[in-house]
Coordinates of N, CA and C in Angstrom, one line a residue:
Chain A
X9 N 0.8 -1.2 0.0 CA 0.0 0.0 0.0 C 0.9 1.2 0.0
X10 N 0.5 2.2 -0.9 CA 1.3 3.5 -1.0 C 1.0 4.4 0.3
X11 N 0.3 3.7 0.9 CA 0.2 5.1 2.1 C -0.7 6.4 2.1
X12 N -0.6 7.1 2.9 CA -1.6 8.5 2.6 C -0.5 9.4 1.9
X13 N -1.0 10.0 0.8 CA -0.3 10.9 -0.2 C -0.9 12.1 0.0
X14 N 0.7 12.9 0.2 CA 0.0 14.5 0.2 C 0.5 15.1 -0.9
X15 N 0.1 16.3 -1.4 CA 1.1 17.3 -2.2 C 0.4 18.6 -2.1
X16 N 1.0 19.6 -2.7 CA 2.7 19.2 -2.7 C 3.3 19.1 -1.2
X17 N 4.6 19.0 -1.6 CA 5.4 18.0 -0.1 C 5.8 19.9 0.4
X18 N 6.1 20.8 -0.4 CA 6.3 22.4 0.0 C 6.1 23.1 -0.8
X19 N 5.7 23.9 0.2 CA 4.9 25.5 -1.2 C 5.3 26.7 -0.2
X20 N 5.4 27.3 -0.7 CA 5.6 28.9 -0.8 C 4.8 29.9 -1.2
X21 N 4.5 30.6 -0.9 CA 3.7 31.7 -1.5 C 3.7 32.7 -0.8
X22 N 3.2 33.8 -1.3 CA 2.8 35.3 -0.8 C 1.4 35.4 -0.1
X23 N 1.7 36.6 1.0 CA 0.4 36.7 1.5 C -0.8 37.2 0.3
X24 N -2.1 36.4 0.9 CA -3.0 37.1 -0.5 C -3.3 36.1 -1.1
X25 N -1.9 35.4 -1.4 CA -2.6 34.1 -2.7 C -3.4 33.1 -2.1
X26 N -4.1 32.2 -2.7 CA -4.8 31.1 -2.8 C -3.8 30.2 -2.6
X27 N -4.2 29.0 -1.6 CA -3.4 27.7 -1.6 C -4.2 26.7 -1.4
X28 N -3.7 25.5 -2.4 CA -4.7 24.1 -2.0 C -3.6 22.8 -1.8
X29 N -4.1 22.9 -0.8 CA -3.0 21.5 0.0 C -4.2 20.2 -0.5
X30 N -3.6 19.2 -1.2 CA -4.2 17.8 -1.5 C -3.7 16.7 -0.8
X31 N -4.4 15.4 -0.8 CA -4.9 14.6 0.2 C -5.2 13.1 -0.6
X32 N -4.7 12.1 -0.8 CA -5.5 10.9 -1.1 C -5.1 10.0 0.1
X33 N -6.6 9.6 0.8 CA -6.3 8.6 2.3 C -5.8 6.9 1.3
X34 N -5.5 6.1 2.1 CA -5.2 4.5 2.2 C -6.9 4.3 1.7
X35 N -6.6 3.4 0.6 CA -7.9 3.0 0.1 C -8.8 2.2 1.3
X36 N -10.0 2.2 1.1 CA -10.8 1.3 2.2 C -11.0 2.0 3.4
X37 N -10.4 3.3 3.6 CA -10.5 3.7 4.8 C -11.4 5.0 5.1
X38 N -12.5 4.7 6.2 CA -13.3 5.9 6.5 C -13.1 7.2 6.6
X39 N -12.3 7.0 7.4 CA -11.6 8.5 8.4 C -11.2 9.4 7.5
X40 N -10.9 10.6 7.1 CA -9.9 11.4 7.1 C -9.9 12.4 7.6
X41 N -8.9 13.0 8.5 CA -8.3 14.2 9.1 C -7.1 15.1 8.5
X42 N -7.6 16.2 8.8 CA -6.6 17.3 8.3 C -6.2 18.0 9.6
X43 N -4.7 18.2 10.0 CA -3.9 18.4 10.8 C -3.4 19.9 10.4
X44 N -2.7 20.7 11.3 CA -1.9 21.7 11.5 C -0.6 21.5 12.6
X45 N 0.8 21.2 12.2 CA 1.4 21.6 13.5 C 2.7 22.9 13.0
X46 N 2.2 23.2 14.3 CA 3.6 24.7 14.5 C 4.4 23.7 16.3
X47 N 5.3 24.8 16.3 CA 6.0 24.7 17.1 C 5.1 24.8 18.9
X48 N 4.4 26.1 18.2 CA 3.8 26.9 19.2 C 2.8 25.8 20.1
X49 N 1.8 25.5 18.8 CA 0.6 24.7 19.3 C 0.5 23.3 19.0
X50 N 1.6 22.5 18.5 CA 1.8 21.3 18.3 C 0.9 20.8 16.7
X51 N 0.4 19.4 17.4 CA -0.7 19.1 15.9 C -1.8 19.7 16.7
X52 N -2.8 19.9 15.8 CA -3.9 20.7 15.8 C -4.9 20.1 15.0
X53 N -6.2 19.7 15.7 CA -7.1 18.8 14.5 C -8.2 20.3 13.6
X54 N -7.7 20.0 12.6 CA -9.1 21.5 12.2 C -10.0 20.5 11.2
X55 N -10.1 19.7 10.8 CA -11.7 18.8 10.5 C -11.4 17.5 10.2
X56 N -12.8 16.9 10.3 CA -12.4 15.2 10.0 C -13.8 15.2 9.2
X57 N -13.7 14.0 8.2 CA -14.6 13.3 7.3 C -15.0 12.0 8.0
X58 N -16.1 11.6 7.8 CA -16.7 9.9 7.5 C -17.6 9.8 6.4
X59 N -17.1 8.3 5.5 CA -17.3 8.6 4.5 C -17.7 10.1 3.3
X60 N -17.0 10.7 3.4 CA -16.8 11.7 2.6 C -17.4 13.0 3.0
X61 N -18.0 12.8 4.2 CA -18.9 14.0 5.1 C -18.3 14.7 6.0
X62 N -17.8 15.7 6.0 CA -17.2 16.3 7.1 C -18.3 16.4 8.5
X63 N -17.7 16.2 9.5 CA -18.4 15.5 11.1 C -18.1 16.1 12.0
X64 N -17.2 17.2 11.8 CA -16.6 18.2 13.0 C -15.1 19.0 12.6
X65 N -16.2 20.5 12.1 CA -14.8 21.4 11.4 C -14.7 22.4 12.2
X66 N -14.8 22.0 14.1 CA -14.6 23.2 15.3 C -13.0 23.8 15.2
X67 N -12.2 23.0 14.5 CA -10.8 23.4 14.7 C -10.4 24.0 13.2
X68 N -11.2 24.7 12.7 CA -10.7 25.6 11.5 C -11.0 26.8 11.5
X69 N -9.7 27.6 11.8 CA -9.8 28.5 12.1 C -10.5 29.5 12.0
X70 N -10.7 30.0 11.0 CA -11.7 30.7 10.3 C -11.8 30.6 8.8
X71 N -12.4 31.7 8.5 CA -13.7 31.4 7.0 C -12.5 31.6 6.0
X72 N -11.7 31.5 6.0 CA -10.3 31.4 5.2 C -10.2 30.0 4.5
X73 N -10.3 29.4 6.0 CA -9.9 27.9 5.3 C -11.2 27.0 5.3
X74 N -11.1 26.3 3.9 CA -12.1 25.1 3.6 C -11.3 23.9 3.6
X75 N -12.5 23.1 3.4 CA -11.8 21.7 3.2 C -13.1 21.0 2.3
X76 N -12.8 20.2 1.3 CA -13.4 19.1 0.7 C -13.4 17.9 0.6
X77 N -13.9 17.0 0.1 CA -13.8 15.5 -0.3 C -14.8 15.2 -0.6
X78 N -14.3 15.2 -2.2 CA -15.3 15.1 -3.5 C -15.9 13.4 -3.2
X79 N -14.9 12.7 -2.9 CA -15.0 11.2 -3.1 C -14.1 10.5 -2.4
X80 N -13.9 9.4 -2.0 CA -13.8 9.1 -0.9 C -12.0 8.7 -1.4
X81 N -11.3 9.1 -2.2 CA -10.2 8.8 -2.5 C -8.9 10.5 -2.9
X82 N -9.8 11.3 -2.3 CA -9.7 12.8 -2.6 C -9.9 13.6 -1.8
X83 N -9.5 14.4 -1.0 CA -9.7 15.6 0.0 C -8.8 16.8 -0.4
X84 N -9.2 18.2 -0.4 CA -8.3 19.1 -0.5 C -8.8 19.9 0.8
X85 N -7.6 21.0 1.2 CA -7.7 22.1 1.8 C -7.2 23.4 1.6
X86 N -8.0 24.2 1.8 CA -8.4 25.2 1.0 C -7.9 26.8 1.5
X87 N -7.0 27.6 1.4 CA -6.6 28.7 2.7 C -6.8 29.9 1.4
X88 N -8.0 30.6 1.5 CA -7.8 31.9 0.7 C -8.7 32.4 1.2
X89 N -7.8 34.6 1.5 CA -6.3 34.4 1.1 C -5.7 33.7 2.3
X90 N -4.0 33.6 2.0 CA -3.6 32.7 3.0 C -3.0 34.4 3.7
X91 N -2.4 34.1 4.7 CA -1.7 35.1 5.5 C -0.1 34.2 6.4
X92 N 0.9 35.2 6.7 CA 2.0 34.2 7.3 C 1.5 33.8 8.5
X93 N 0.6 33.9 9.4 CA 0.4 33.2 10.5 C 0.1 31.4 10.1
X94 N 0.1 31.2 8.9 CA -1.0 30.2 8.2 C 0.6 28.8 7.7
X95 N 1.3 29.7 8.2 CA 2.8 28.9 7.9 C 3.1 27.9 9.2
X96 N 3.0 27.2 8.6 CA 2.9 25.6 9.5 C 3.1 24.1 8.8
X97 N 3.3 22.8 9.3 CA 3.1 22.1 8.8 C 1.7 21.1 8.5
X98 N 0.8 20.7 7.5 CA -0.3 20.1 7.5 C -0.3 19.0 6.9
X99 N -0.5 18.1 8.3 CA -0.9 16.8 7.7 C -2.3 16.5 7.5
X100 N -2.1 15.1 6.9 CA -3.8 14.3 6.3 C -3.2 12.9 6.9
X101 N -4.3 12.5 7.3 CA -4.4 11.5 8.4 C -5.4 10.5 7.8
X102 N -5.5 9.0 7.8 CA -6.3 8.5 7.4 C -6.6 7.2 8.5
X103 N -8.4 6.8 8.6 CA -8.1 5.5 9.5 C -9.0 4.7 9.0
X104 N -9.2 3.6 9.6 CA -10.6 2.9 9.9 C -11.2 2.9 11.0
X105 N -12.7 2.4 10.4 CA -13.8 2.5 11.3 C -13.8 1.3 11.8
X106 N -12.8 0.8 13.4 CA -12.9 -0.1 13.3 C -13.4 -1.1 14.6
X107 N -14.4 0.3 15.1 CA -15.1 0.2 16.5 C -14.1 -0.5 17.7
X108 N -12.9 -0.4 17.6 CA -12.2 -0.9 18.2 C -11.4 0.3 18.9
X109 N -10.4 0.1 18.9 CA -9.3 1.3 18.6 C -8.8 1.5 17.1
X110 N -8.8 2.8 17.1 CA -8.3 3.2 15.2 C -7.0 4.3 15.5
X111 N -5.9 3.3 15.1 CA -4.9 4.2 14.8 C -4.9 4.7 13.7
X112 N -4.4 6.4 13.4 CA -4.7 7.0 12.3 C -3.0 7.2 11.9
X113 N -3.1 6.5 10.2 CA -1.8 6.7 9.6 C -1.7 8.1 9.0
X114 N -0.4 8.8 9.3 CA -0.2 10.1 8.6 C 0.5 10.1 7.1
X115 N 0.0 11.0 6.4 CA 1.0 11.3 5.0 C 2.3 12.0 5.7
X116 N 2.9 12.6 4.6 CA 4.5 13.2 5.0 C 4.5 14.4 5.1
X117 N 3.1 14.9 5.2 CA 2.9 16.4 5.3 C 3.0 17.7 4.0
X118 N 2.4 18.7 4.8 CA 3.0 19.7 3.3 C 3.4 20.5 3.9
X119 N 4.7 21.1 3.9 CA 5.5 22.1 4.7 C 4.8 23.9 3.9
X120 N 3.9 24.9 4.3 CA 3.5 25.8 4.2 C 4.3 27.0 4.3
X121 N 5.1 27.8 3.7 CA 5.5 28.9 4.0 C 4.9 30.4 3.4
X122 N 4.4 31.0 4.1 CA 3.4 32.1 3.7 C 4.2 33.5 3.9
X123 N 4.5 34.3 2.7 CA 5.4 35.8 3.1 C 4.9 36.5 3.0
Chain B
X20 N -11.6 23.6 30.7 CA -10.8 23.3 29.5 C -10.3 21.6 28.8
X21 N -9.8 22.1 27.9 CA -9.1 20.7 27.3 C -7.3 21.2 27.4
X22 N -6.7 20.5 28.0 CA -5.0 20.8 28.3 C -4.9 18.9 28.3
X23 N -3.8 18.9 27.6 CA -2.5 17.8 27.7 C -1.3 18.2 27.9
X24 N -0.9 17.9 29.3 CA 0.7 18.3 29.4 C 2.0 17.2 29.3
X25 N 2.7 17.5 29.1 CA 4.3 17.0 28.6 C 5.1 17.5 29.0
X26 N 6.2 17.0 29.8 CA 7.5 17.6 29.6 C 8.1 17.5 28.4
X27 N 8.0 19.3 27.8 CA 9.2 19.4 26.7 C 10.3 18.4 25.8
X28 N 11.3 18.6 26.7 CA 11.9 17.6 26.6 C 12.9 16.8 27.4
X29 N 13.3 15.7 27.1 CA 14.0 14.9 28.1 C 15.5 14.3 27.5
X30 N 16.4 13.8 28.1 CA 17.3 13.4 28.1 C 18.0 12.0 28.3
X31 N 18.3 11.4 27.4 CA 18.7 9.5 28.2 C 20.0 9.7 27.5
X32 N 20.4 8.1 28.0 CA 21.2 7.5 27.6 C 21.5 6.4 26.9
X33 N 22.4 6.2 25.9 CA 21.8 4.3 25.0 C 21.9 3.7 26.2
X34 N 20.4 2.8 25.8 CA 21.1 1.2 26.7 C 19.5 1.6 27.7
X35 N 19.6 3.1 28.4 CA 18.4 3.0 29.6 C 17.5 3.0 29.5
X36 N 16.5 3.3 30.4 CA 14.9 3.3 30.8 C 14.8 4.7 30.7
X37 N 13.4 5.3 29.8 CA 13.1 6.4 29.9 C 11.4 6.6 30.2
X38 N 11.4 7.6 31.3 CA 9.3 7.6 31.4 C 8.9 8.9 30.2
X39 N 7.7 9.0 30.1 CA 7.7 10.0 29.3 C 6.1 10.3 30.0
X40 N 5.9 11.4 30.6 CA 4.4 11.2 31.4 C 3.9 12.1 31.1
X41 N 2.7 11.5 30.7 CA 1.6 12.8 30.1 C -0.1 12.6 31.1
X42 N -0.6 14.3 31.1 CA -1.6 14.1 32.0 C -2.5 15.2 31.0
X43 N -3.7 14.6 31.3 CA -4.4 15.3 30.6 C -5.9 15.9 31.0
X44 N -6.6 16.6 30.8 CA -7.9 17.2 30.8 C -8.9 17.5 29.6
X45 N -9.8 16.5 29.7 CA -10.5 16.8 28.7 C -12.3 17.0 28.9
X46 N -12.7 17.0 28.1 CA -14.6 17.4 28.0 C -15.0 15.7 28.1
X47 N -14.0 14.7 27.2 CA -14.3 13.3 27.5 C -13.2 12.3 26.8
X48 N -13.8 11.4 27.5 CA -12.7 10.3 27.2 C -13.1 9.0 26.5
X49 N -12.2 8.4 25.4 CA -12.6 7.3 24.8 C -11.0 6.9 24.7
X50 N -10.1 7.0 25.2 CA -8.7 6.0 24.7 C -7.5 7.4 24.2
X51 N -6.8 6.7 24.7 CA -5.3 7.5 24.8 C -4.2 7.0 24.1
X52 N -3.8 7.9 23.5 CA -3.0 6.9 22.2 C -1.2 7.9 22.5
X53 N -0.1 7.1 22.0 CA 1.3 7.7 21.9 C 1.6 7.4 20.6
X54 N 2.2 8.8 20.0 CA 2.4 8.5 18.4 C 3.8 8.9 19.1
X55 N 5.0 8.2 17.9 CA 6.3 8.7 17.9 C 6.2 9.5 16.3
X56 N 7.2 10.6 16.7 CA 7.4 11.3 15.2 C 8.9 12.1 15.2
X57 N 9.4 11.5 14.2 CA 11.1 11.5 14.1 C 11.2 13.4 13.1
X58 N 11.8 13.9 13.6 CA 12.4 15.5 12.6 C 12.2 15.4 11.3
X59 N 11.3 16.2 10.9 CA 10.8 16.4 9.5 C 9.4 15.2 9.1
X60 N 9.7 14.5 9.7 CA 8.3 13.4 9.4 C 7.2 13.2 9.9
X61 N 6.4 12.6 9.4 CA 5.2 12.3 9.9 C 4.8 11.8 11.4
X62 N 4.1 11.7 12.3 CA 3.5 10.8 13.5 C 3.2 9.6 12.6
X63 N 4.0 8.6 13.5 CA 3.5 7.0 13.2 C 3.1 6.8 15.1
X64 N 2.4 6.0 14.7 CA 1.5 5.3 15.5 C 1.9 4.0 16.5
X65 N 2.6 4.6 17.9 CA 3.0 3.2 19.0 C 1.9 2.2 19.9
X66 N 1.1 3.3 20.2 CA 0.5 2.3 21.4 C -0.8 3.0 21.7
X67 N -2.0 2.3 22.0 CA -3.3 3.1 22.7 C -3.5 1.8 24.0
X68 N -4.3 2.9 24.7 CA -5.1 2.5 26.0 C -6.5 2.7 25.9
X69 N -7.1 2.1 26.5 CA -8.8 2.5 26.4 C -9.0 2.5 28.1
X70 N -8.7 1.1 28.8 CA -8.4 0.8 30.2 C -7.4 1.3 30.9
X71 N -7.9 1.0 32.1 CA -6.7 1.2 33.1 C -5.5 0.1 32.9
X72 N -4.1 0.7 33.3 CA -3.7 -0.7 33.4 C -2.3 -0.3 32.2
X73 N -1.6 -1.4 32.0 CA -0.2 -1.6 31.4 C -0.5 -2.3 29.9
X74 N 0.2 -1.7 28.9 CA 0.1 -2.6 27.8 C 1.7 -2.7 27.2
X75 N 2.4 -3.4 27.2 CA 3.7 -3.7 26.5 C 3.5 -4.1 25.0
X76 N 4.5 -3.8 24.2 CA 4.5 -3.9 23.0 C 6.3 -3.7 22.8
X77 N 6.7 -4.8 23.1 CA 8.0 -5.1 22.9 C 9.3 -4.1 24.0
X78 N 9.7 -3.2 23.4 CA 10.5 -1.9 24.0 C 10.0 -1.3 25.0
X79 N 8.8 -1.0 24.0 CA 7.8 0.0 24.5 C 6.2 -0.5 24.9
X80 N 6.5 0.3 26.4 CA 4.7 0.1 27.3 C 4.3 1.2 27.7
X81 N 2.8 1.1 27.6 CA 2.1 2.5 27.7 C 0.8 2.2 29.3
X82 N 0.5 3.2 30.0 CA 0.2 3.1 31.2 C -0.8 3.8 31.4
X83 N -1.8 3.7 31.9 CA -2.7 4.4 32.0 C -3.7 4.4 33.4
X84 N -4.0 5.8 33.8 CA -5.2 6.1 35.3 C -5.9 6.8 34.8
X85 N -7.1 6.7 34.5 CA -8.5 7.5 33.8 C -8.7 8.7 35.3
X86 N -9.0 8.0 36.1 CA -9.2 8.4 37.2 C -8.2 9.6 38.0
X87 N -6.9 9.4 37.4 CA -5.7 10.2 37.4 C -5.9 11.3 36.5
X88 N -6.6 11.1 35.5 CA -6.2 11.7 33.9 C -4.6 11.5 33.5
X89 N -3.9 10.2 33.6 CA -2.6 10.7 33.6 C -2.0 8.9 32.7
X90 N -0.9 9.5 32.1 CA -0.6 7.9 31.0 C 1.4 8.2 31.3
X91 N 2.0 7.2 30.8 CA 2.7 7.4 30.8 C 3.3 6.2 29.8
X92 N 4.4 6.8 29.1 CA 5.0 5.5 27.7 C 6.2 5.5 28.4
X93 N 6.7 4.1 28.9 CA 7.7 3.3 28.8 C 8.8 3.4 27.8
X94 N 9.9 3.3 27.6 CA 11.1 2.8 26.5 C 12.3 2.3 27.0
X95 N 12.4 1.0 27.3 CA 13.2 0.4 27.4 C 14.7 0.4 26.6
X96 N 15.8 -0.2 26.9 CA 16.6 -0.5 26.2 C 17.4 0.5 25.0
X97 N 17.2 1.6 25.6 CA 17.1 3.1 24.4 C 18.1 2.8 23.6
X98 N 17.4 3.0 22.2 CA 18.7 3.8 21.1 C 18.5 4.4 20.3
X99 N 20.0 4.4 19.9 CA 19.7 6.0 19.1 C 18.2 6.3 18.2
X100 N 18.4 5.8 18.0 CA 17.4 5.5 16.8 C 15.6 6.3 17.3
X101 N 15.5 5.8 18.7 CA 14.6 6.2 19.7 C 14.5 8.0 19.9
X102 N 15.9 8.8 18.9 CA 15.5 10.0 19.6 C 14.9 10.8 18.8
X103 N 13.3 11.4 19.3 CA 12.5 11.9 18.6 C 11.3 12.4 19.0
X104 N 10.3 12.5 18.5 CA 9.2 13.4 19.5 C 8.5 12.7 19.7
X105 N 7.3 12.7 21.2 CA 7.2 11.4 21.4 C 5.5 11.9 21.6
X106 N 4.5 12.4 21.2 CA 3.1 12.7 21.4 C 1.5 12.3 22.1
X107 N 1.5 12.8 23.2 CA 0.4 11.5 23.4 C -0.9 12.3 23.0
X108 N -1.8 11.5 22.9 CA -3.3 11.9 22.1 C -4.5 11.7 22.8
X109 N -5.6 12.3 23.0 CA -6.8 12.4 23.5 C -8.2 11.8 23.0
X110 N -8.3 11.0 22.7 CA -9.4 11.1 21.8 C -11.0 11.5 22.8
X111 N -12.1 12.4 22.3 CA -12.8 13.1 23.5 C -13.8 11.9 23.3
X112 N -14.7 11.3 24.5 CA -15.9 10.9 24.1 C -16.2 9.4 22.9
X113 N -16.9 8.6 23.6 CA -17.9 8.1 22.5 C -18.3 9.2 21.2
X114 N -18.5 8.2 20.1 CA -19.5 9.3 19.1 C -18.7 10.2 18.4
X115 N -17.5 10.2 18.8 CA -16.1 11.7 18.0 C -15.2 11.2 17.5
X116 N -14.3 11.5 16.9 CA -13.3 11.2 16.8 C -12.2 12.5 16.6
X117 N -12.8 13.1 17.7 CA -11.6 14.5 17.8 C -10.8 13.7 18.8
X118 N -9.5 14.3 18.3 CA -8.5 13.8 18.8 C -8.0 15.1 19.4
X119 N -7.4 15.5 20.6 CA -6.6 16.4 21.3 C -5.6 16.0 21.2
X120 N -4.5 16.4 20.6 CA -2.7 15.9 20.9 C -2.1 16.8 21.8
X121 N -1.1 16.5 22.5 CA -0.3 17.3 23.7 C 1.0 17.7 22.4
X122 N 1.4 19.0 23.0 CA 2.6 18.9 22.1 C 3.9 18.8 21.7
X123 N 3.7 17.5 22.6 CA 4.7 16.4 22.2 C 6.2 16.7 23.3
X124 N 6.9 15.7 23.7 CA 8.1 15.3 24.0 C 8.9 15.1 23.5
X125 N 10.1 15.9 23.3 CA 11.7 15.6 22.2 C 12.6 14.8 23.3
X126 N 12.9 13.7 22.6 CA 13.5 12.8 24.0 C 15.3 12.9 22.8
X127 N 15.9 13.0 23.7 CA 17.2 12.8 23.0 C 18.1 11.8 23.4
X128 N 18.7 10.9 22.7 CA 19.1 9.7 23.3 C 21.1 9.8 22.8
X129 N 21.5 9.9 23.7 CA 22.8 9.6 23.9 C 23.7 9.1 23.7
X130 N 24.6 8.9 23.3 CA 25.5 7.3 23.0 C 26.7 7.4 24.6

């Protein structure tokens, strides 16, 4: 299995512009989360999906950032405009529903730099 | 509130025993999980708790008091290889799957 894929792996941009951080979870799997970590505040959950439904987006920050998932093999997130507070790293997390305990596998992140 | 605390970071030696203790406060509880995550990479995934009580998984055992709010991950036998950030996680409640993470332990291991 290729794992959770993110891209791009780093971006750059200017304050103002549009950015979309992408997402494909581990096939078969319910869950997906989108993460934030800084130094400051560690990881940071800002929304999760089941089956392709977002279930709880209390941890996004504001109306800047969206998130999608067209299908259940797809998620983006969405920061416009972005601003440099927004420079962090974000991961996408993926699990199963597996009424048990669900450990959630991470992608390799997208390193965010915002000027 | 919701707080998970950690000491920063810690310090060993190859070869020793290191605790890593984390305590936490939350709105609710369904199981406590420790991710390790090495410089520049992702959280992979060591050990959860749901119960009270000890669970070993080779090196590494994870500990848990609901009643405490408080866990603690074992590591045995340290090496290098072990030095990295060590996170423990909250999950709130039946019915969620919000996860609270503490932000994390940098353990550094020694030769």
């Amino acid at each position: 299995d290729a794992g959770v894929i993110q891209s791009p792996r780093h971006e750059v941009t200017e304050m103002g512009q549009e950015v979309t951080l992408r997402c494909k979870p581990i096939s078969g799997h319910d869950y997906l989360f989108w993460y934030r970590q800084t130094m400051m505040r560690g990881l940071e959950l800002l929304i999760y999906f089941n089956n392709n439904v977002p279930i709880d987006d209390s941890g996004m920050p504001e109306d800047r950032f969206s998130a999608k998932m067209p299908n259940a093999s797809f998620s983006t997130l969405k920061i416009q405009p972005s601003e440099p507070r927004d420079s962090a790293v974000y991961f996408c997390a993926s699990s199963l529903n597996t009424l048990t305990h669900e450990r959630q596998y991470f992608g390799p992140g997208t390193r965010l730099t915002v000027t | 509130g919701q707080n998970i605390d950690q000491p920063t970071e810690m310090t060993a030696t190859e070869g020793a025993i290191v605790q890593i203790n984390c305590t936490y406060q939350t709105s609710g509880f369904n199981g406590l999980f420790w991710y390790q995550q090495h410089a520049g990479e992702a959280p992979t995934f060591l050990s959860y708790n749901v119960l009270d009580g000890l669970e070993e998984k080779g090196r590494f055992s994870s500990f848990l008091s609901r009643s405490k709010g408080y866990s603690y991950l074992l590591l045995k036998e340290l090496q290098m290889k072990d030095s990295a950030s060590y996170l423990c996680a909250v999950r709130e409640g039946s019915g969620t799957y919000k996860y609270i993470f503490g932000t994390g332990t940098r353990l550094k291991v020694l030769a």
